[in-house]
Amino acid sequence: MLNKVVKQLSVATATVGLVTLGATFAHIQTANAAAIRSGFNSNTAVRPYKSNL
């Protein structure tokens, strides 16, 4: 019984982790694309985001 609960919890945690990772990645990709469009180096674009994380 307890084993089942723990298993479901870990699956839920993994799912949340993946979703968060996906959202973060999409966020960084969007920032890079916007920066490249305005003619910046992508390093300059990621730096402010790193300090926010």
mmCIF file of C-alpha atoms in Angstrom:
data_model
loop_
_atom_site.group_PDB
_atom_site.id
_atom_site.type_symbol
_atom_site.label_atom_id
_atom_site.label_comp_id
_atom_site.label_asym_id
_atom_site.label_seq_id
_atom_site.Cartn_x
_atom_site.Cartn_y
_atom_site.Cartn_z
ATOM 1 C CA MET A 1 0.000 0.000 0.000
ATOM 2 C CA LEU A 2 2.632 2.507 1.105
ATOM 3 C CA ASN A 3 4.863 1.367 -1.734
ATOM 4 C CA LYS A 4 2.169 2.295 -4.241
ATOM 5 C CA VAL A 5 1.775 5.771 -2.749
ATOM 6 C CA VAL A 6 5.520 6.390 -2.811
ATOM 7 C CA LYS A 7 5.696 5.245 -6.431
ATOM 8 C CA GLN A 8 2.872 7.579 -7.463
ATOM 9 C CA LEU A 9 4.491 10.446 -5.589
ATOM 10 C CA SER A 10 7.821 9.958 -7.318
ATOM 11 C CA VAL A 11 6.103 9.809 -10.718
ATOM 12 C CA ALA A 12 4.272 13.043 -9.910
ATOM 13 C CA THR A 13 7.521 14.690 -8.798
ATOM 14 C CA ALA A 14 9.293 13.557 -11.954
ATOM 15 C CA THR A 15 6.465 14.910 -14.108
ATOM 16 C CA VAL A 16 6.535 18.280 -12.360
ATOM 17 C CA GLY A 17 10.309 18.362 -12.731
ATOM 18 C CA LEU A 18 10.091 17.664 -16.454
ATOM 19 C CA VAL A 19 7.424 20.313 -16.976
ATOM 20 C CA THR A 20 9.496 22.866 -15.061
ATOM 21 C CA LEU A 21 12.578 21.962 -17.062
ATOM 22 C CA GLY A 22 10.630 22.292 -20.302
ATOM 23 C CA ALA A 23 9.254 25.674 -19.277
ATOM 24 C CA THR A 24 12.709 26.945 -18.299
ATOM 25 C CA PHE A 25 14.199 25.726 -21.565
ATOM 26 C CA ALA A 26 11.419 27.340 -23.609
ATOM 27 C CA HIS A 27 11.918 30.559 -21.644
ATOM 28 C CA ILE A 28 15.653 30.643 -22.387
ATOM 29 C CA GLN A 29 15.046 29.767 -26.059
ATOM 30 C CA THR A 30 12.554 32.634 -26.350
ATOM 31 C CA ALA A 31 14.992 35.033 -24.714
ATOM 32 C CA ASN A 32 17.764 33.950 -27.075
ATOM 33 C CA ALA A 33 15.552 34.275 -30.140
ATOM 34 C CA ALA A 34 14.437 37.758 -29.092
ATOM 35 C CA ALA A 35 18.017 38.825 -28.428
ATOM 36 C CA ILE A 36 19.307 37.445 -31.725
ATOM 37 C CA ARG A 37 16.485 39.233 -33.522
ATOM 38 C CA SER A 38 17.534 42.540 -31.981
ATOM 39 C CA GLY A 39 21.147 41.850 -32.896
ATOM 40 C CA PHE A 40 22.627 40.882 -29.527
ATOM 41 C CA ASN A 41 25.004 38.067 -28.767
ATOM 42 C CA SER A 42 23.129 35.133 -27.196
ATOM 43 C CA ASN A 43 25.533 35.192 -24.223
ATOM 44 C CA THR A 44 24.350 38.694 -23.389
ATOM 45 C CA ALA A 45 20.770 37.443 -23.536
ATOM 46 C CA VAL A 46 21.238 34.532 -21.155
ATOM 47 C CA ARG A 47 23.259 36.422 -18.551
ATOM 48 C CA PRO A 48 20.363 38.459 -17.063
ATOM 49 C CA TYR A 49 18.266 35.279 -16.884
ATOM 50 C CA LYS A 50 20.962 33.428 -14.970
ATOM 51 C CA SER A 51 20.969 36.084 -12.271
ATOM 52 C CA ASN A 52 17.155 35.857 -12.058
ATOM 53 C CA LEU A 53 17.207 32.090 -11.561
#
